[in-house]
Amino acid sequence: MDWLTTVDHKKIGILYLIAGGFFFLVGGLEALLIRIQLWKPLNDFVSADTYNELITMHGTTMIFLAAMPMLFALMNAVVPLQIGARDVAFPFVNALGFWTFFFGAVLLNVSWFTSTGAPAAGWTAYAPLSGPAFSTGHGMDYYVLGLQIAGIGTLIGGINFLVTIINMRAPGMTFMRMPMFTWASFITSALILFAFPALAVGLAALMFDRVFDANFFDPNNGGNAVLWEHIFWIFGHPEVYILILPAFGVISEVISTFSRKRLFGYSSMVFATILIGFLGFMVWAHHMFTTGLGPVANALFSIATMLIAVPTGIKIFNWIFTMWGGSIKFTSANLYAVGFIPTFVMGGVTGVMLAAAPADFQYHDTYFVVAHFHYVIVGGLILGIFSGLHYWWPKMFGRVLNETLGKWTFWMFYIGFHLTFFIQHFLGLLGMPRRIWTYLDGLGFNEMNLISTIGAIMMGIGTIMFFLNVVITNAKPQNAADDPWEDGRTLEWTIPSPPPEYNFKQTPLVRGYDAYWKEKMDGHKGMTPAEPIGSIHMPSPSILPFTMSLGLFITGFGLMYSRDWTFITEHIGFYVAGLGLLITFGSMFLRSVYDDHGFHIEPEELEDKGVKA
């Protein structure tokens, strides 16, 4: 019950990690099934319809249900600690964000167990393929309503982090003294604030098309199918940077710590992050060169896309210069960080190739695009997440992951990744189209697809090795030091591992960038407190975030089956949807009328309070 009612950012981070890790396994299993189907020509391991469901659910699950929550896990676990705060700005809203994500994710995956099956129109849900004319079952309804509910959680989570970082920094922590992971989380939250409403509007319009026979995207009735592409990519392209910017932040922290050097060019890294976030909004149409936008629009979006290489290049060179002359420790976390750099450069180079509109016409809808996309998302984001998990695991759980097993996991995953996706560039150049169920023999695709499948299996083994490491480590006692890497530079390493419920007994005084490292260099053993020891105010736990989200889950079911459930009365689906809304609004009403002031931890209790991670 404690985990259902918690509003503690550290526990919510762990909940995000468990849920995201579970859906990472689900999405990985779907990827393996796809690769098994393609390992030889004319294979019939799965049917064409099942294959369409697999590629749709693999993309949707990995982007929305695995990568995003694992980033939110790190942001919840680390950002408040890095800025010297005792929690996020709105702990109740933070819990609500997790539970709406969770119930949206469950709703989407329930589709696998229904008679009409999972959504099968691709993770981009291009109209009119995703409309009622071509997706006749309830699969796309699960996609629309599941993502709509999960998106609410992401949006309010992003707003929460924006407010937290602006308002709750410790005394002395100016914006230009914030750690890079916190900066990356700040820009990411701003992108979420502007990008996710576009997705919400698009999904609402698609829901109206499917449930209420509206015609936003039906060309036969005055709608516009290209409108969906604009809406989706106005969200979808910033989404790439919503995913990759936190990974950039992780890499900056890890490389700096394990090189025992200040991050090279900190100011330029901050402005590069801001510029990447801004340009990320300006280039959505480079996904639509072949839709007939015209040469002027194509040229403008080509140039804007290529400009992103400039701030990204600044980051790459700054990481290399940070390592230059450093006393480098190749821990598991640092192996992922160092391996990230050439991999992401490869994804960036192919991105520039795709940004050239004439070339894009040749690469479009081939495996070259699949290879590029996975080099950016898996080679960038997933390596960044693995690096961050190895780095902050001691702080989150009080235990250091097994280093030997961690290094074996890295090499298995890293080699498997390049075997899987590097060769797909050449499959694309040879003309193998994406989104196909099978292919003919004699086209030159056979051996490369076999190698790609072997690589995917190695990635799967690497992932299992990581979870094995987690299980083994979990059996050890919680004996990690406050600063287990001995070269921690930021505020999270100044408090116990795992942190106590209140994070900081006294809010620290920040006197410069890399606040903890500066104190070490000045010969101090810890941070100078900015306040005397006193009573600490804490928020009360609450079950209401859970019930609010459960109500939305029930509403989704009711709306989907509003036309099918006629066994009692014609409108029973709408009654079920109404019941769900009643639960949600009833919970909101209770939250409004019940005056909860939280509780206080008194100074004499400070030594006894802690979290059980």
Coordinates of C-alpha atoms in Angstrom, one line a residue:
M1 CA 0.0 0.0 0.0
D2 CA 3.0 2.3 0.7
W3 CA 3.9 2.2 -3.0
L4 CA 0.4 2.9 -4.1
T5 CA 0.1 6.0 -2.0
T6 CA 3.7 7.4 -2.1
V7 CA 4.4 10.9 -3.3
D8 CA 8.1 10.7 -2.5
H9 CA 10.1 11.6 -5.7
K10 CA 12.7 8.8 -5.0
K11 CA 10.0 6.1 -4.8
I12 CA 8.2 7.4 -7.8
G13 CA 11.5 7.3 -9.7
I14 CA 11.7 3.6 -8.7
L15 CA 8.1 3.0 -9.8
Y16 CA 9.0 4.6 -13.2
L17 CA 12.1 2.4 -13.4
I18 CA 10.2 -0.8 -12.7
A19 CA 7.4 0.0 -15.1
G20 CA 9.7 1.3 -17.8
G21 CA 12.0 -1.8 -17.4
F22 CA 9.0 -4.1 -17.8
F23 CA 7.9 -2.4 -21.0
F24 CA 11.5 -2.4 -22.2
L25 CA 11.4 -6.2 -22.0
V26 CA 8.0 -6.3 -23.7
G27 CA 9.2 -4.0 -26.6
G28 CA 12.5 -6.0 -26.8
L29 CA 10.6 -9.3 -27.1
E30 CA 8.5 -7.7 -29.9
A31 CA 11.7 -6.7 -31.7
L32 CA 13.1 -10.2 -31.4
L33 CA 10.0 -11.6 -33.0
I34 CA 10.3 -9.1 -35.8
R35 CA 13.9 -10.1 -36.4
I36 CA 13.1 -13.8 -36.3
Q37 CA 10.5 -13.3 -38.9
L38 CA 13.1 -11.5 -41.2
W39 CA 16.1 -13.8 -40.6
K40 CA 15.4 -15.7 -43.9
P41 CA 13.4 -15.0 -47.0
L42 CA 9.8 -16.1 -47.3
N43 CA 9.6 -16.9 -43.6
D44 CA 6.2 -17.6 -42.2
F45 CA 7.1 -17.5 -38.4
V46 CA 4.3 -14.9 -37.9
S47 CA 1.4 -13.8 -40.2
A48 CA 1.4 -10.5 -42.0
D49 CA -1.3 -9.1 -39.7
T50 CA 0.7 -10.1 -36.6
Y51 CA 3.8 -8.6 -38.1
N52 CA 2.0 -5.3 -38.6
E53 CA 0.9 -5.5 -34.9
L54 CA 4.4 -6.2 -33.8
I55 CA 6.1 -3.3 -35.6
T56 CA 3.3 -0.9 -34.3
M57 CA 3.5 -2.0 -30.7
H58 CA 7.4 -2.3 -30.7
G59 CA 7.8 1.3 -31.8
T60 CA 5.0 2.6 -29.6
T61 CA 6.1 0.7 -26.5
M62 CA 9.8 1.5 -26.8
I63 CA 9.2 5.3 -27.3
F64 CA 6.3 6.0 -25.0
L65 CA 6.3 3.2 -22.5
A66 CA 10.0 2.3 -22.0
A67 CA 12.3 5.1 -22.9
M68 CA 10.2 8.0 -21.5
P69 CA 9.5 6.4 -18.1
M70 CA 13.1 5.3 -17.7
L71 CA 14.2 8.9 -18.3
F72 CA 11.6 10.1 -15.8
A73 CA 13.0 7.5 -13.4
L74 CA 16.4 9.1 -13.6
M75 CA 14.9 12.7 -13.5
N76 CA 12.9 11.8 -10.4
A77 CA 15.8 10.1 -8.7
V78 CA 18.4 12.7 -9.4
V79 CA 17.2 16.2 -10.3
P80 CA 15.8 17.2 -6.8
L81 CA 19.0 15.9 -5.3
Q82 CA 21.3 17.7 -7.8
I83 CA 19.6 21.1 -7.0
G84 CA 19.5 20.6 -3.2
A85 CA 15.7 20.3 -3.0
R86 CA 13.7 18.1 -0.6
D87 CA 11.2 17.0 -3.2
V88 CA 9.7 18.2 -6.5
A89 CA 7.5 21.2 -6.5
F90 CA 4.2 19.3 -6.6
P91 CA 4.6 15.8 -5.1
F92 CA 0.9 14.9 -5.5
V93 CA 1.0 15.8 -9.2
N94 CA 4.2 13.8 -9.6
A95 CA 2.4 10.7 -8.3
L96 CA -0.5 11.5 -10.6
G97 CA 1.9 11.7 -13.5
F98 CA 3.2 8.2 -12.9
W99 CA -0.2 6.5 -12.4
T100 CA -1.7 8.1 -15.5
F101 CA 1.3 6.9 -17.5
F102 CA 1.0 3.4 -16.0
F103 CA -2.8 3.0 -16.6
G104 CA -2.4 4.4 -20.2
A105 CA 0.4 1.9 -20.8
V106 CA -1.7 -1.0 -19.4
L107 CA -4.7 0.0 -21.5
L108 CA -2.6 0.0 -24.7
N109 CA -1.1 -3.4 -24.0
V110 CA -4.5 -5.0 -23.1
S111 CA -5.2 -4.8 -26.9
W112 CA -3.0 -7.9 -27.3
F113 CA -5.5 -10.0 -25.5
T114 CA -8.7 -8.8 -27.3
S115 CA -10.4 -10.6 -30.2
T116 CA -9.5 -7.7 -32.7
G117 CA -5.9 -7.6 -31.7
A118 CA -3.3 -4.9 -31.2
P119 CA -3.0 -1.7 -33.3
A120 CA -1.5 -2.4 -36.7
A121 CA -1.2 1.0 -38.5
G122 CA 2.5 1.7 -37.5
W123 CA 3.7 3.6 -34.5
T124 CA 3.2 6.9 -36.4
A125 CA -0.5 5.9 -37.0
Y126 CA -0.6 7.6 -40.4
A127 CA -4.1 8.6 -41.5
P128 CA -6.2 7.4 -43.2
L129 CA -4.7 4.0 -42.4
S130 CA -5.4 4.6 -38.7
G131 CA -8.9 5.8 -39.4
P132 CA -12.1 3.7 -39.1
A133 CA -12.1 2.8 -42.8
F134 CA -8.8 0.9 -42.8
S135 CA -8.4 -0.1 -39.1
T136 CA -11.8 -1.6 -38.4
G137 CA -11.2 -3.4 -35.0
H138 CA -10.5 -1.8 -31.7
G139 CA -6.7 -1.9 -32.0
M140 CA -6.2 1.7 -33.0
D141 CA -8.8 2.7 -30.3
Y142 CA -6.4 1.2 -27.7
Y143 CA -3.6 3.2 -29.3
V144 CA -5.5 6.5 -29.3
L145 CA -6.9 6.3 -25.8
G146 CA -3.9 4.6 -24.2
L147 CA -1.5 7.2 -25.5
Q148 CA -3.9 10.0 -24.6
I149 CA -4.0 8.9 -21.0
A150 CA -0.2 8.2 -20.8
G151 CA 0.5 11.5 -22.4
I152 CA -1.3 13.3 -19.6
G153 CA 1.2 11.9 -17.1
T154 CA 4.2 12.9 -19.3
L155 CA 2.8 16.5 -19.7
I156 CA 2.2 17.1 -16.0
G157 CA 5.5 15.5 -15.1
G158 CA 7.3 17.9 -17.4
I159 CA 5.5 20.9 -16.0
N160 CA 6.4 19.7 -12.5
F161 CA 10.1 19.5 -13.3
L162 CA 10.1 23.0 -14.9
V163 CA 8.6 24.5 -11.7
T164 CA 10.9 22.5 -9.5
I165 CA 14.1 23.6 -11.3
I166 CA 13.1 27.2 -11.5
N167 CA 11.9 27.6 -7.9
M168 CA 13.6 25.0 -5.7
R169 CA 17.3 25.3 -6.3
A170 CA 19.5 25.6 -3.2
P171 CA 20.9 29.0 -2.3
G172 CA 23.8 30.0 -4.5
M173 CA 22.8 27.6 -7.3
T174 CA 22.4 30.0 -10.2
F175 CA 21.3 28.7 -13.6
M176 CA 24.9 28.7 -14.8
R177 CA 25.9 26.5 -11.8
M178 CA 23.4 23.8 -12.5
P179 CA 24.7 20.3 -13.3
M180 CA 24.3 19.4 -17.0
F181 CA 21.8 16.6 -16.3
T182 CA 19.6 19.1 -14.5
W183 CA 20.0 21.5 -17.5
A184 CA 19.1 18.8 -19.9
S185 CA 16.1 17.8 -17.8
F186 CA 15.0 21.5 -17.8
I187 CA 15.1 21.9 -21.6
T188 CA 13.5 18.5 -22.0
S189 CA 10.6 19.5 -19.7
A190 CA 10.2 22.7 -21.8
L191 CA 10.0 20.6 -25.0
I192 CA 7.4 18.4 -23.3
L193 CA 5.3 21.4 -22.4
F194 CA 5.1 22.6 -26.1
A195 CA 5.2 19.2 -27.9
F196 CA 2.8 17.0 -26.1
P197 CA -0.2 19.3 -26.4
A198 CA 0.1 18.9 -30.2
L199 CA 0.0 15.1 -29.8
A200 CA -3.0 15.4 -27.5
V201 CA -4.9 17.5 -30.1
G202 CA -4.0 15.0 -32.8
L203 CA -5.1 12.0 -30.8
A204 CA -8.3 13.8 -29.7
A205 CA -9.1 14.5 -33.4
L206 CA -8.4 10.9 -34.3
M207 CA -10.5 9.7 -31.4
F208 CA -13.4 11.8 -32.7
D209 CA -12.9 10.3 -36.2
R210 CA -13.0 6.8 -34.8
V211 CA -15.6 7.0 -32.0
F212 CA -17.9 9.8 -33.2
D213 CA -17.5 9.6 -37.0
A214 CA -15.9 13.0 -37.4
N215 CA -13.8 13.5 -40.5
F216 CA -10.7 15.4 -39.6
F217 CA -8.4 13.0 -41.5
D218 CA -10.8 11.4 -44.1
P219 CA -10.1 13.0 -47.6
N220 CA -13.4 11.5 -48.9
N221 CA -15.4 13.6 -46.5
G222 CA -13.4 16.9 -46.7
G223 CA -10.7 15.9 -44.2
N224 CA -6.9 16.0 -44.8
A225 CA -4.6 13.0 -44.2
V226 CA -1.4 15.1 -44.5
L227 CA -2.8 17.2 -41.5
W228 CA -2.1 14.2 -39.3
E229 CA 1.5 14.0 -40.5
H230 CA 2.0 17.7 -39.6
I231 CA 0.5 17.3 -36.2
F232 CA 2.3 14.0 -35.4
W233 CA 5.7 15.3 -36.5
I234 CA 5.3 18.7 -34.8
F235 CA 5.2 16.5 -31.7
G236 CA 7.4 13.7 -33.1
H237 CA 10.5 15.5 -34.0
P238 CA 10.9 17.4 -30.6
E239 CA 10.2 14.0 -29.1
V240 CA 13.6 12.8 -30.5
Y241 CA 15.2 15.6 -28.5
I242 CA 13.0 14.9 -25.5
L243 CA 14.6 11.5 -25.5
I244 CA 18.1 12.3 -26.3
L245 CA 18.8 15.5 -24.3
P246 CA 18.6 13.7 -20.9
A247 CA 21.0 11.1 -22.3
F248 CA 23.4 14.0 -23.2
G249 CA 23.1 15.2 -19.6
V250 CA 24.0 11.7 -18.3
I251 CA 27.0 11.4 -20.6
S252 CA 28.2 14.9 -19.4
E253 CA 28.0 13.9 -15.8
V254 CA 29.6 10.4 -16.2
I255 CA 32.5 11.5 -18.4
S256 CA 33.3 14.4 -16.1
T257 CA 33.3 12.3 -13.0
F258 CA 35.3 9.4 -14.4
S259 CA 37.8 11.7 -16.1
R260 CA 38.3 13.6 -12.8
K261 CA 37.9 16.9 -14.7
R262 CA 35.5 19.8 -14.9
L263 CA 33.2 19.5 -18.0
F264 CA 35.1 21.2 -20.8
G265 CA 33.2 24.3 -22.2
Y266 CA 30.3 24.2 -19.7
S267 CA 28.7 27.4 -20.9
S268 CA 28.9 26.3 -24.6
M269 CA 27.3 23.0 -23.5
V270 CA 24.4 24.9 -21.9
F271 CA 23.7 27.1 -24.9
A272 CA 24.1 24.1 -27.3
T273 CA 21.4 22.3 -25.3
I274 CA 19.1 25.3 -25.6
L275 CA 19.8 25.7 -29.3
I276 CA 19.2 22.0 -30.0
G277 CA 15.9 22.2 -28.2
F278 CA 14.9 25.3 -30.2
L279 CA 15.9 23.9 -33.6
G280 CA 14.2 20.6 -32.7
F281 CA 10.9 22.4 -33.1
M282 CA 11.8 23.9 -36.5
V283 CA 12.5 20.8 -38.5
W284 CA 9.4 18.5 -38.2
A285 CA 8.8 18.6 -42.0
H286 CA 12.0 16.8 -42.8
H287 CA 10.0 13.7 -42.1
M288 CA 7.6 14.7 -44.9
F289 CA 9.9 15.6 -47.9
T290 CA 8.1 13.1 -50.1
T291 CA 4.5 14.3 -49.3
G292 CA 4.8 17.1 -51.9
L293 CA 5.6 20.2 -49.8
G294 CA 7.6 21.7 -52.7
P295 CA 11.2 22.6 -53.3
V296 CA 11.2 25.8 -51.3
A297 CA 9.8 24.2 -48.1
N298 CA 12.1 21.2 -48.6
A299 CA 15.2 23.4 -48.9
L300 CA 14.3 25.4 -45.9
F301 CA 13.7 22.4 -43.7
S302 CA 16.9 20.7 -45.1
I303 CA 19.0 23.7 -44.0
A304 CA 17.4 24.0 -40.6
T305 CA 17.9 20.3 -40.0
M306 CA 21.6 20.4 -40.9
L307 CA 22.1 23.4 -38.5
I308 CA 21.4 21.0 -35.6
A309 CA 24.8 19.4 -36.4
V310 CA 26.5 22.5 -35.1
P311 CA 25.4 22.5 -31.4
T312 CA 25.6 18.7 -31.4
G313 CA 29.2 18.9 -32.7
I314 CA 30.0 21.3 -29.9
K315 CA 28.8 18.7 -27.4
I316 CA 30.8 15.9 -29.0
F317 CA 34.1 17.8 -29.1
N318 CA 33.5 19.0 -25.5
W319 CA 33.1 15.5 -24.2
I320 CA 36.3 14.5 -26.0
F321 CA 38.2 17.5 -24.6
T322 CA 36.9 16.7 -21.1
M323 CA 38.5 13.2 -21.4
W324 CA 41.7 14.7 -23.0
G325 CA 44.4 14.6 -20.3
G326 CA 42.0 13.3 -17.7
S327 CA 42.6 10.4 -15.3
I328 CA 40.0 8.2 -16.9
K329 CA 38.4 5.3 -15.0
F330 CA 36.7 2.8 -17.4
T331 CA 33.9 1.7 -15.1
S332 CA 30.8 0.1 -16.6
A333 CA 29.0 3.5 -16.5
N334 CA 31.9 5.2 -18.3
L335 CA 32.1 2.4 -20.9
Y336 CA 28.6 3.1 -21.9
A337 CA 29.3 6.9 -22.0
V338 CA 32.5 6.5 -24.1
G339 CA 30.7 4.0 -26.4
F340 CA 27.9 6.4 -26.8
I341 CA 30.1 9.1 -28.5
P342 CA 31.1 7.3 -31.8
T343 CA 27.7 5.6 -32.0
F344 CA 25.8 8.8 -31.8
V345 CA 28.1 10.5 -34.2
M346 CA 27.2 7.7 -36.7
G347 CA 23.5 8.4 -36.1
G348 CA 24.2 12.1 -36.6
V349 CA 26.1 11.6 -39.9
T350 CA 23.3 9.5 -41.4
G351 CA 20.8 12.1 -40.1
V352 CA 22.6 14.8 -42.2
M353 CA 22.4 12.4 -45.2
L354 CA 18.6 12.1 -44.6
A355 CA 18.3 15.9 -44.2
A356 CA 19.3 16.4 -47.9
A357 CA 15.9 16.3 -49.6
P358 CA 17.0 14.8 -52.9
A359 CA 18.9 12.0 -51.1
D360 CA 15.9 11.5 -48.8
F361 CA 13.8 10.6 -51.8
Q362 CA 16.1 7.7 -52.4
Y363 CA 16.4 6.5 -48.8
H364 CA 12.7 7.1 -47.9
D365 CA 11.0 4.0 -46.5
T366 CA 14.1 1.8 -46.8
Y367 CA 16.0 0.1 -44.0
F368 CA 18.5 3.0 -44.2
V369 CA 16.0 5.0 -42.2
V370 CA 15.5 2.2 -39.7
A371 CA 19.3 2.0 -39.2
H372 CA 19.6 5.8 -38.7
F373 CA 16.7 5.9 -36.3
H374 CA 18.0 3.1 -34.1
Y375 CA 21.5 4.5 -34.1
V376 CA 20.1 7.7 -32.6
I377 CA 17.5 6.2 -30.2
V378 CA 19.2 2.9 -29.1
G379 CA 22.8 4.0 -29.7
G380 CA 22.2 7.3 -28.1
L381 CA 19.3 7.1 -25.6
I382 CA 19.6 3.5 -24.4
L383 CA 23.3 3.6 -24.0
G384 CA 22.8 6.9 -22.0
I385 CA 20.2 5.2 -19.8
F386 CA 22.4 2.2 -19.1
S387 CA 25.2 4.6 -18.3
G388 CA 23.0 6.6 -15.9
L389 CA 21.6 3.5 -14.2
H390 CA 25.1 2.1 -13.5
Y391 CA 26.2 5.6 -12.3
W392 CA 23.3 6.4 -10.0
W393 CA 22.2 2.9 -8.9
P394 CA 24.2 3.2 -5.7
K395 CA 22.5 6.5 -4.9
M396 CA 19.0 5.1 -5.7
F397 CA 19.3 1.7 -4.0
G398 CA 22.4 1.8 -1.7
R399 CA 24.1 -0.9 -3.6
V400 CA 26.8 -0.8 -6.4
L401 CA 26.0 -3.0 -9.4
N402 CA 28.5 -5.7 -10.1
E403 CA 31.2 -4.1 -12.2
T404 CA 32.5 -7.3 -13.9
L405 CA 29.0 -8.4 -15.0
G406 CA 28.4 -4.8 -16.0
K407 CA 31.3 -4.7 -18.4
W408 CA 30.3 -8.1 -19.9
T409 CA 26.8 -6.7 -20.4
F410 CA 28.2 -3.6 -22.1
W411 CA 30.3 -5.6 -24.6
M412 CA 27.5 -8.1 -25.4
F413 CA 24.9 -5.3 -25.9
Y414 CA 27.3 -3.0 -27.8
I415 CA 28.6 -5.6 -30.2
G416 CA 25.1 -6.9 -30.7
F417 CA 23.8 -3.4 -31.4
H418 CA 26.3 -2.7 -34.2
L419 CA 25.8 -6.1 -35.7
T420 CA 22.0 -5.5 -35.8
F421 CA 21.9 -2.0 -37.1
F422 CA 25.1 -1.1 -38.9
I423 CA 24.4 -3.6 -41.6
Q424 CA 20.9 -2.3 -42.1
H425 CA 22.3 0.8 -43.7
F426 CA 23.5 -1.4 -46.6
L427 CA 20.2 -3.3 -46.7
G428 CA 18.6 0.1 -47.2
L429 CA 21.0 1.2 -49.9
L430 CA 20.3 -2.1 -51.7
G431 CA 16.7 -1.2 -51.7
M432 CA 15.1 -3.3 -48.9
P433 CA 11.9 -1.5 -47.9
R434 CA 10.9 -1.1 -44.3
R435 CA 7.6 -2.3 -42.9
I436 CA 7.5 -5.4 -45.0
W437 CA 6.5 -8.8 -43.7
T438 CA 8.9 -10.9 -45.8
Y439 CA 11.1 -10.7 -48.9
L440 CA 12.0 -12.8 -51.9
D441 CA 15.1 -15.0 -52.2
G442 CA 17.9 -13.8 -54.5
L443 CA 17.7 -10.1 -53.8
G444 CA 21.0 -10.0 -51.8
F445 CA 19.2 -9.5 -48.5
N446 CA 19.6 -12.9 -46.9
E447 CA 23.0 -12.9 -45.2
M448 CA 22.7 -9.3 -43.9
N449 CA 19.3 -10.1 -42.4
L450 CA 20.7 -13.2 -40.7
I451 CA 23.6 -11.2 -39.2
S452 CA 21.1 -8.5 -38.1
T453 CA 19.0 -11.1 -36.3
I454 CA 22.1 -12.6 -34.6
G455 CA 23.0 -9.1 -33.4
A456 CA 19.4 -8.6 -32.0
I457 CA 19.7 -11.9 -30.1
M458 CA 23.0 -10.7 -28.6
M459 CA 21.3 -7.4 -27.5
G460 CA 18.6 -9.5 -25.9
I461 CA 21.2 -11.6 -24.0
G462 CA 22.9 -8.4 -22.9
T463 CA 19.6 -7.0 -21.5
I464 CA 19.0 -10.3 -19.6
M465 CA 22.5 -10.0 -18.2
F466 CA 21.7 -6.5 -16.9
F467 CA 18.6 -7.8 -15.2
L468 CA 20.6 -10.7 -13.7
N469 CA 23.0 -8.1 -12.4
V470 CA 20.1 -6.2 -10.7
V471 CA 18.9 -9.5 -9.1
I472 CA 22.4 -10.4 -7.8
T473 CA 23.1 -6.9 -6.5
N474 CA 19.7 -6.7 -4.8
A475 CA 20.7 -9.7 -2.6
K476 CA 23.7 -7.7 -1.2
P477 CA 23.4 -5.4 1.9
Q478 CA 22.8 -1.7 1.4
N479 CA 26.4 -0.6 2.1
A480 CA 27.2 1.9 -0.7
A481 CA 29.1 4.9 0.5
D482 CA 27.7 8.4 0.2
D483 CA 30.2 9.0 -2.7
P484 CA 30.9 5.5 -4.0
W485 CA 32.9 6.6 -7.1
E486 CA 35.0 8.8 -4.8
D487 CA 35.1 11.5 -7.4
G488 CA 31.4 12.7 -7.2
R489 CA 31.1 16.4 -8.2
T490 CA 27.4 17.3 -7.6
L491 CA 25.1 17.6 -4.6
E492 CA 23.6 14.1 -4.7
W493 CA 26.9 12.6 -3.6
T494 CA 26.9 14.6 -0.4
I495 CA 24.0 12.7 1.2
P496 CA 23.6 9.0 2.3
S497 CA 22.9 6.2 -0.3
P498 CA 20.0 5.8 -0.5
P499 CA 18.9 9.3 0.6
P500 CA 16.8 9.8 3.6
E501 CA 13.1 10.7 3.2
Y502 CA 13.8 14.4 3.5
N503 CA 17.0 14.3 1.2
F504 CA 19.0 17.1 3.0
K505 CA 19.0 17.6 6.7
Q506 CA 20.1 21.2 6.0
T507 CA 19.8 22.8 2.6
P508 CA 23.4 23.2 1.2
L509 CA 25.0 26.5 0.3
V510 CA 26.3 26.3 -3.3
R511 CA 29.5 28.3 -4.0
G512 CA 30.2 27.3 -7.6
Y513 CA 29.8 24.9 -10.5
D514 CA 30.4 21.3 -9.4
A515 CA 29.5 22.3 -5.9
Y516 CA 30.7 19.2 -4.0
W517 CA 34.0 19.0 -6.0
K518 CA 34.7 22.7 -5.2
E519 CA 34.3 22.0 -1.5
K520 CA 36.6 19.0 -1.8
M521 CA 39.2 21.1 -3.5
D522 CA 38.9 23.7 -0.8
G523 CA 39.7 21.0 1.8
H524 CA 36.1 20.7 3.2
K525 CA 34.6 17.3 4.0
G526 CA 31.0 18.3 3.1
M527 CA 28.8 21.2 2.0
T528 CA 28.3 24.3 4.1
P529 CA 24.7 24.5 5.3
A530 CA 22.6 27.4 4.3
E531 CA 20.2 27.0 7.2
P532 CA 20.1 25.8 10.8
I533 CA 18.8 22.4 11.6
G534 CA 15.0 22.7 12.0
S535 CA 11.6 21.1 11.5
I536 CA 11.2 19.8 7.9
H537 CA 7.8 19.9 6.2
M538 CA 6.8 16.8 4.2
P539 CA 3.7 16.0 2.0
S540 CA 1.3 13.3 3.1
P541 CA 0.9 10.1 1.0
S542 CA -2.4 9.8 -0.9
I543 CA -4.3 7.1 -2.8
L544 CA -6.1 9.8 -4.9
P545 CA -3.5 9.9 -7.8
F546 CA -4.1 6.1 -8.2
T547 CA -7.9 6.4 -8.2
M548 CA -7.9 9.4 -10.6
S549 CA -5.9 7.4 -13.1
L550 CA -8.0 4.3 -12.6
G551 CA -11.1 6.3 -13.5
L552 CA -9.5 7.4 -16.8
F553 CA -8.6 3.8 -17.5
I554 CA -12.3 2.8 -17.0
T555 CA -13.4 5.7 -19.2
G556 CA -11.1 4.5 -22.0
F557 CA -12.8 1.1 -22.0
G558 CA -16.3 2.5 -22.0
L559 CA -15.6 4.9 -24.9
M560 CA -14.0 2.1 -27.0
Y561 CA -16.8 -0.3 -26.6
S562 CA -19.6 2.2 -26.6
R563 CA -21.1 0.7 -29.8
D564 CA -20.4 -3.0 -28.9
W565 CA -21.7 -3.5 -25.4
T566 CA -25.5 -3.7 -26.1
F567 CA -26.3 -6.8 -23.9
I568 CA -28.1 -4.7 -21.3
T569 CA -28.9 -1.5 -23.0
E570 CA -27.7 0.3 -26.1
H571 CA -25.6 3.0 -24.3
I572 CA -23.9 0.9 -21.7
G573 CA -20.4 1.8 -23.0
F574 CA -21.2 5.5 -22.4
Y575 CA -22.4 4.6 -18.9
V576 CA -19.1 2.8 -18.1
A577 CA -17.2 5.8 -19.5
G578 CA -19.4 8.0 -17.2
L579 CA -18.6 5.8 -14.2
G580 CA -14.9 6.2 -14.9
L581 CA -15.2 10.0 -15.1
L582 CA -17.2 10.0 -11.9
I583 CA -14.3 8.2 -10.1
T584 CA -11.8 10.7 -11.6
F585 CA -13.8 13.8 -10.9
G586 CA -14.9 12.5 -7.5
S587 CA -11.2 12.0 -6.5
M588 CA -10.5 15.5 -7.7
F589 CA -13.3 16.8 -5.6
L590 CA -12.0 15.0 -2.5
R591 CA -8.6 16.4 -3.2
S592 CA -10.1 19.9 -3.4
V593 CA -12.2 19.8 -0.2
Y594 CA -9.8 17.9 2.1
D595 CA -7.4 20.3 3.6
D596 CA -4.1 18.3 4.0
H597 CA -1.2 20.2 5.5
G598 CA 1.2 17.3 5.4
F599 CA 3.4 16.6 8.4
H600 CA 6.7 17.7 9.9
I601 CA 9.9 15.8 10.8
E602 CA 11.3 17.3 13.9
P603 CA 15.1 17.7 14.5
E604 CA 15.2 14.9 17.0
E605 CA 13.7 12.5 14.5
L606 CA 16.0 13.3 11.6
E607 CA 18.5 10.5 12.3
D608 CA 15.7 7.8 12.3
K609 CA 13.9 8.7 9.1
G610 CA 14.9 7.0 5.9
V611 CA 13.6 5.4 2.7
K612 CA 13.6 1.7 2.0
A613 CA 14.6 1.4 -1.6

